[in-house]
Coordinates of C-alpha atoms in Angstrom, one line a residue:
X1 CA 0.0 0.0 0.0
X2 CA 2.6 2.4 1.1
X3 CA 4.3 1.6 -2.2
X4 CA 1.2 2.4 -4.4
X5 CA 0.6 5.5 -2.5
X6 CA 4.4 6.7 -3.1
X7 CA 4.1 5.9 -7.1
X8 CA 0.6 8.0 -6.8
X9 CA 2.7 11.1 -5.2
X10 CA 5.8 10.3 -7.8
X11 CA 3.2 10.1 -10.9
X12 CA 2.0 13.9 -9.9
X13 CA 4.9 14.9 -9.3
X14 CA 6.0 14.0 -13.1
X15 CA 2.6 15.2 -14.7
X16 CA 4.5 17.8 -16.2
X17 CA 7.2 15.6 -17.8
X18 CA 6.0 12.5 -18.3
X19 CA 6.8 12.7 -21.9
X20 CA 10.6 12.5 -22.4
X21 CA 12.1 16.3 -22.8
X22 CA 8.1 17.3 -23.4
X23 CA 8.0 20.9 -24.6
X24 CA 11.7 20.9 -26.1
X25 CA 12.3 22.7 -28.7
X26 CA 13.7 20.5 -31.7
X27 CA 12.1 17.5 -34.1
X28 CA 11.2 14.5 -32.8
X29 CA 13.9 11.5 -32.9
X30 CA 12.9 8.8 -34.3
X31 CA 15.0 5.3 -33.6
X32 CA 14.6 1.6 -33.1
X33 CA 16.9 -0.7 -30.4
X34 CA 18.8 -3.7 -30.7
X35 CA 15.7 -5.4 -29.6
X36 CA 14.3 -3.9 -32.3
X37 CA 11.7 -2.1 -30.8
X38 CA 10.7 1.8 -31.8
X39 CA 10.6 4.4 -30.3
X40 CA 10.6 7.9 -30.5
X41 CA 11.8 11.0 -28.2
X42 CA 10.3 14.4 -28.8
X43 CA 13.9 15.9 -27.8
X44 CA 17.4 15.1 -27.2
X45 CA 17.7 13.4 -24.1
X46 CA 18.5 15.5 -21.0
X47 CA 18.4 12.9 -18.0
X48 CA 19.6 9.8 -18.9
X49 CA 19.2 6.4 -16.8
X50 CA 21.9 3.4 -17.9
X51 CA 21.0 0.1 -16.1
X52 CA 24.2 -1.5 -18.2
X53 CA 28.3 -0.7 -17.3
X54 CA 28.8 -1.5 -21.2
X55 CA 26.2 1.5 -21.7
X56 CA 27.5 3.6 -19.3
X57 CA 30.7 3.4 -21.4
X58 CA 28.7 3.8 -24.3
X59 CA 27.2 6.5 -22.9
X60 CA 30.4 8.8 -22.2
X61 CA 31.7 7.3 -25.3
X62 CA 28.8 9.1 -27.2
X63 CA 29.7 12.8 -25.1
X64 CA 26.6 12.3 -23.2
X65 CA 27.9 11.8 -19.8
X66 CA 26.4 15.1 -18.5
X67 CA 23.6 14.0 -19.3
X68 CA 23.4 11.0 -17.3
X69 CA 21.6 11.2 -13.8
X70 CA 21.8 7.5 -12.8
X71 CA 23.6 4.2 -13.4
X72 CA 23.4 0.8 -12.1
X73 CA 25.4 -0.9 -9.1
X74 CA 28.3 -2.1 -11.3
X75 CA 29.2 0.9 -13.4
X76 CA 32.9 2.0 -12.7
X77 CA 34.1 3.2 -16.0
X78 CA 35.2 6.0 -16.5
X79 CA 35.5 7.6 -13.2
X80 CA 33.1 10.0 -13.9
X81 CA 30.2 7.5 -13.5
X82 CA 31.7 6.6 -9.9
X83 CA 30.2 10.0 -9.0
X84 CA 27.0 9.3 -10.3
X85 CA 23.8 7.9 -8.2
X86 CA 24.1 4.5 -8.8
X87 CA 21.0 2.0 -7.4
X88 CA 19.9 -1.5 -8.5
X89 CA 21.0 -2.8 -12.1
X90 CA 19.8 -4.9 -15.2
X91 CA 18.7 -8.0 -13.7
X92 CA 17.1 -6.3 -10.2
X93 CA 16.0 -3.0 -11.2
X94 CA 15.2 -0.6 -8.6
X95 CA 11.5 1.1 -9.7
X96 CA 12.0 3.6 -7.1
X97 CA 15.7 4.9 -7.8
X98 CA 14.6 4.7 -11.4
X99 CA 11.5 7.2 -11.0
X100 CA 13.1 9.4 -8.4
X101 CA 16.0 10.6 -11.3
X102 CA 13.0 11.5 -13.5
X103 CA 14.7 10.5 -16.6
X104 CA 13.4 10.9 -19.9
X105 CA 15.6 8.1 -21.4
X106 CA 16.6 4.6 -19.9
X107 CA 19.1 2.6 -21.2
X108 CA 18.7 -1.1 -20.5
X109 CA 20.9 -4.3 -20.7
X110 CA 19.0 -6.5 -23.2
X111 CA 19.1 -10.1 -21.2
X112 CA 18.2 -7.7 -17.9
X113 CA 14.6 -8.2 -16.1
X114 CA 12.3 -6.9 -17.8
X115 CA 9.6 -6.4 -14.6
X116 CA 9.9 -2.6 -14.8
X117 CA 9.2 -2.0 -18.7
X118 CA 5.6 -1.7 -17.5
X119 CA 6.2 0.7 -14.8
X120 CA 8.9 3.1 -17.0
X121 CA 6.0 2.7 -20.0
X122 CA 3.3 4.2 -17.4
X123 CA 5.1 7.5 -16.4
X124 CA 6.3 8.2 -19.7
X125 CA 10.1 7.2 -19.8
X126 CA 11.5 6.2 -23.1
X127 CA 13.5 2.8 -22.7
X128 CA 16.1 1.6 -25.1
X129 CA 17.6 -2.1 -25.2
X130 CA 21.7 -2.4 -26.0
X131 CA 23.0 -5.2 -27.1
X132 CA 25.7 -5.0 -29.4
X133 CA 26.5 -8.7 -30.6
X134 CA 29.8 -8.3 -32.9
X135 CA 32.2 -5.5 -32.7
X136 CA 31.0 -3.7 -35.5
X137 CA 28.3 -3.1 -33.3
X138 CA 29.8 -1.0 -30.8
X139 CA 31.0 2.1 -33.2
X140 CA 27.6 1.9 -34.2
X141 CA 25.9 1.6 -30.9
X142 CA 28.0 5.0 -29.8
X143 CA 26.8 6.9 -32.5
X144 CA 23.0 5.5 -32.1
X145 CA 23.2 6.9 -28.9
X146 CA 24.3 10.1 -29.7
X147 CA 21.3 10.7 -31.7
X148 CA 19.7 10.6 -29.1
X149 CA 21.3 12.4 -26.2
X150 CA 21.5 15.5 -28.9
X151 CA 25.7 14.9 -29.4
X152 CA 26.0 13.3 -32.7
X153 CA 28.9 14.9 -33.2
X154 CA 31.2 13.8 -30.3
X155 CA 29.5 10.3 -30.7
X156 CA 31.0 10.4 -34.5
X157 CA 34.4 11.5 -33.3
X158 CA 34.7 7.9 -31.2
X159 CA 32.9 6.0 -33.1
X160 CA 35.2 6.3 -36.1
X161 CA 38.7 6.1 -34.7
X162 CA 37.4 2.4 -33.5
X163 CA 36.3 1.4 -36.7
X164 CA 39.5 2.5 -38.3
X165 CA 40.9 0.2 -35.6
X166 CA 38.5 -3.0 -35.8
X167 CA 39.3 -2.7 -40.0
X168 CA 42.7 -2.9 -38.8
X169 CA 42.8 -6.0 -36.9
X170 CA 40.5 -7.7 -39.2
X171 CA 42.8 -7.0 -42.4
X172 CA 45.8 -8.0 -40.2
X173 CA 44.6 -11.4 -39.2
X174 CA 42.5 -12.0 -42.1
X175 CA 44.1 -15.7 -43.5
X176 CA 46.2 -16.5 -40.7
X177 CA 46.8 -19.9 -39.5
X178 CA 43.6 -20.7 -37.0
X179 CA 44.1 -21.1 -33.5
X180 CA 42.2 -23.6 -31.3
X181 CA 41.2 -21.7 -28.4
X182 CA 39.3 -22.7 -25.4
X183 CA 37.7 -19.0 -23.8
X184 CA 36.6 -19.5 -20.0
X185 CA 33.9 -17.3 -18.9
X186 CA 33.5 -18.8 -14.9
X187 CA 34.8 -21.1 -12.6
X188 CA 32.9 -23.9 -10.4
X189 CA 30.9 -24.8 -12.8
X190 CA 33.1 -23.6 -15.8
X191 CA 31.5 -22.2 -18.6
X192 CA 32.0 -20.5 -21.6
X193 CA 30.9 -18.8 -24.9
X194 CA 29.8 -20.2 -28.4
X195 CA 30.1 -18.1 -31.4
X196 CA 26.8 -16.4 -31.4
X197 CA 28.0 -13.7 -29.2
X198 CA 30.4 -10.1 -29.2
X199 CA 33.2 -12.6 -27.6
X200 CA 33.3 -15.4 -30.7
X201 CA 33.0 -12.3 -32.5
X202 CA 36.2 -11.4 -31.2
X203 CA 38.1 -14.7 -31.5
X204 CA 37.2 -14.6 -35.1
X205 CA 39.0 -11.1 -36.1
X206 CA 42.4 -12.8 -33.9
X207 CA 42.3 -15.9 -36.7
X208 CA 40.9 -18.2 -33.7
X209 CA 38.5 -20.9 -33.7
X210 CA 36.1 -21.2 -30.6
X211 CA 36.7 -25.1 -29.7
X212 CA 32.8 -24.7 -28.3
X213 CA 31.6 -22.2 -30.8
X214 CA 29.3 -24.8 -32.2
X215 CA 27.4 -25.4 -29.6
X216 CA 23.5 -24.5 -29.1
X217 CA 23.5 -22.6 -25.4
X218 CA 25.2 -19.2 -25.8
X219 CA 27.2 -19.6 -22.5
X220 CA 27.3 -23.6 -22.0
X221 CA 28.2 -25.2 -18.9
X222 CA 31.7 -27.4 -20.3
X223 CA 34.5 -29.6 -17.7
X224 CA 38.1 -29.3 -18.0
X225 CA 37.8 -32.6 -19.3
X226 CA 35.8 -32.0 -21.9
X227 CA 38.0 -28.7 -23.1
X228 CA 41.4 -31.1 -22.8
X229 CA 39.3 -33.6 -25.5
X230 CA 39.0 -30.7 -28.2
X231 CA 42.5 -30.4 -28.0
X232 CA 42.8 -26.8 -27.6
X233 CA 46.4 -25.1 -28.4
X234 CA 45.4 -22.0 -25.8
X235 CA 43.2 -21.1 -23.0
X236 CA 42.1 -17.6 -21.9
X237 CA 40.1 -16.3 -18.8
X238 CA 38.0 -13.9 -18.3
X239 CA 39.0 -13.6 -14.5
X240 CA 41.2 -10.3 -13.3
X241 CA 42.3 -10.2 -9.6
X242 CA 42.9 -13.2 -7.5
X243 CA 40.3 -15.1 -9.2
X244 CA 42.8 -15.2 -11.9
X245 CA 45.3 -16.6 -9.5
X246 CA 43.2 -19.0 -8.3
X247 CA 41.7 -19.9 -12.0
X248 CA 45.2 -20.6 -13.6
X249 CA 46.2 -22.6 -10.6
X250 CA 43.0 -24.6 -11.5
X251 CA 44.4 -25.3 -14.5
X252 CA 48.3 -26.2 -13.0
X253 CA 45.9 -28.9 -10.8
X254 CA 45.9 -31.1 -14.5
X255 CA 49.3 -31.6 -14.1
X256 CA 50.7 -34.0 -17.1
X257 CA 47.1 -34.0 -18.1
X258 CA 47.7 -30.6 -19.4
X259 CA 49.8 -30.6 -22.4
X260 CA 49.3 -26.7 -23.4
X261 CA 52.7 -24.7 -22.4
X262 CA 52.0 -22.1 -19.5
X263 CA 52.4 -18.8 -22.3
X264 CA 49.7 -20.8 -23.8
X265 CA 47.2 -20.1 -20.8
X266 CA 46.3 -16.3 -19.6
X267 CA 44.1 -14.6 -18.3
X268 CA 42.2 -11.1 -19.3
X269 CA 40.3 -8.3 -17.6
X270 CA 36.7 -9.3 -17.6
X271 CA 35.5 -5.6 -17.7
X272 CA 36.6 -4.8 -21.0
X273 CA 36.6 -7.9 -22.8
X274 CA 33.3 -8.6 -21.8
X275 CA 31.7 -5.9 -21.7
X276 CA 30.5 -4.8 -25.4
X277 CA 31.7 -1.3 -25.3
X278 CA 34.4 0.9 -26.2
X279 CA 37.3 -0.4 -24.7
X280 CA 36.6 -4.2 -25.9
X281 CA 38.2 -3.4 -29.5
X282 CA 41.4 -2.3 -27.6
X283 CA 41.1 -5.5 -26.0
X284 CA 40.2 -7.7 -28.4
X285 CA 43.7 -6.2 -30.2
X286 CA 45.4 -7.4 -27.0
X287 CA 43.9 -10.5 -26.8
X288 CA 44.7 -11.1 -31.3
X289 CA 48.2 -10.4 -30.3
X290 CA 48.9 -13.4 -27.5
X291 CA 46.8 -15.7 -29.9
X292 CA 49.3 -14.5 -32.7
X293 CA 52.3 -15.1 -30.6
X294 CA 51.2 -18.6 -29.9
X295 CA 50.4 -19.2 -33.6
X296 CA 53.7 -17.8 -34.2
X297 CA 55.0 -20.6 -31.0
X298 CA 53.3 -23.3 -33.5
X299 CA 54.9 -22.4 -36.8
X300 CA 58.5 -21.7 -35.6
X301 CA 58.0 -25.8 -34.1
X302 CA 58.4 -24.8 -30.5
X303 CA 55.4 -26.9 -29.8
X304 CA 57.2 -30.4 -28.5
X305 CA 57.3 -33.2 -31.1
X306 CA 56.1 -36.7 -30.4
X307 CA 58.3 -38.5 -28.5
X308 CA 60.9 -35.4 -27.0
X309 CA 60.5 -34.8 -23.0
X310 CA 60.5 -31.8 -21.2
X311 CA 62.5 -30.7 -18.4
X312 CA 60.1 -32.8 -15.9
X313 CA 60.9 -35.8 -17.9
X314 CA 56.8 -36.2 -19.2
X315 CA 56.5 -36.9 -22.8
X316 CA 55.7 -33.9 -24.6
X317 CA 52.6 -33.5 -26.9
X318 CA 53.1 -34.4 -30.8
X319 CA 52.6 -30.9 -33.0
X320 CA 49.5 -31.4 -34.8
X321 CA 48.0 -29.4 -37.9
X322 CA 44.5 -28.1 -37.2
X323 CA 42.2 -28.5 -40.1

């Protein structure tokens, strides 16, 4: 009861803005989001909710950080949004925090709950869906944005430069020999990514093939056993901190099981590798230049032969060809 009577007071309260930027001068904007959906905004926005970190970033990417009033629980990049009011997030929205900012724009996460869509559609508040699913996407999400916070311009300025860049590492690694790689996403269970998503995206400009890109589930539940099988020739973590101790010493566990070289095995900062925003094509160049250097490891034969011994005195793995 109390919580209807608050949302009667806060509806009142935004009878005079209930449309986004209502009474702006300027043309309506017309767009559509990744989930497809329309929508239209009579004005730039001015107060700007993200419910996503990777928006956030896409966000201040765009030049509309001053316009942002809000962001979820886990933004921390740039600073900037540190300073921010930050309440709930994608999968637990918080109505409340959400009304209070009156925004006139709410940028969501697009696998996020979707129990306050109703809510935000009541009082008026435009919602748009990200979900940028292959790199290209991202130079395009920054601009789409820009539209509409009213800063096409600056959104153009970034968006560019990481084309330029994603061209770059495409044409650079176009051809090479592929790389078997096994990409971890969690630990206890272990999971990881099929090729459906921004991360196979990623693999596929370094010259790598996804050893589970195949499969069905977009993040499928896999055992260390069951990567070791598919043979791949190097694994990378999405673990930063000590969980990347601790998940590389997972790996050390395998012991003559484990036939991949240590350089073969790294980790890489979750934040901006998984997160679809700008800083992902800077890291997808890091992560194309380990997989290079252990492509480069294969060709130059420093992969053991059959029958040699390291310096434990196991017998090394035979070098194999991939397909």
């Amino acid at each position: 009861m109390r919580r209807a009577a608050w949302l009667a007071l806060l509806g009142a309260s935004l009878a005079g803005t209930a449309g986004p930027a209502a009474g702006q001068a300027g043309r309506p904007i017309h767009a559509s989001d990744d989930a497809g959906r329309p929508l239209v905004l009579p004005a730039p926005a001015r107060r700007i909710v993200s419910l996503a970190p990777h928006a956030t970033e896409l966000l201040y990417a765009a030049g509309a950080g001053s316009r942002l009033v809000g962001v979820d629980r886990d933004s921390n990049y740039p600073p900037e949004a540190l300073k921010l009011p930050r309440g709930g997030d994608g999968m637990q929205p918080n109505v409340e925090y959400l009304l209070a900012l009156q925004p006139d724009l709410v940028v969501l996460w697009a696998y996020g709950a979707r129990s306050s869509d109703a809510l935000l559609d009541r009082f008026g508040i435009v919602r748009y869906t990200s979900n940028p699913r292959r790199l290209a996407d991202i130079p395009d999400a920054i601009e789409r944005l820009g539209e509409l916070a009213g800063t096409a311009g600056a959104a153009r300025a970034s968006a560019e430069p990481l084309r330029r860049r994603l061209a770059q590492l495409r044409a650079r690694y176009a051809g090479q020999a592929p790389v078997r790689v096994f990409y971890q996403v969690g630990t206890q269970p272990m999971y990881t990514v099929n090729d459906g998503g921004i991360i196979g995206d990623a693999l596929r400009t370094c010259g790598a093939v996804n050893i589970f890109g195949g499969l069905p589930a977009a993040s499928p539940q896999v055992s260390a056993e069951g990567v070791l099988q598919q043979r791949p020739q190097a694994i990378v973590i999405g673990r930063s901190g000590q969980g990347a101790e601790a998940a590389l010493a997972e790996w050390r566990t395998l012991g003559p099981t484990l036939t991949i070289p240590s350089s073969a095995i790294w980790t890489v900062d979750p934040d901006t590798m998984h997160r679809p925003g700008p800083r992902m094509i800077a890291a997808t160049a890091r992560l194309c230049e380990r997989i290079d250097a252990v492509r480069k490891a294969n060709a130059d034969g420093l992969r053991p032969q059959s029958g040699e011994r390291g310096k434990n005195g196991r017998e090394r793995e035979p070098r194999r060809r991939d397909p």
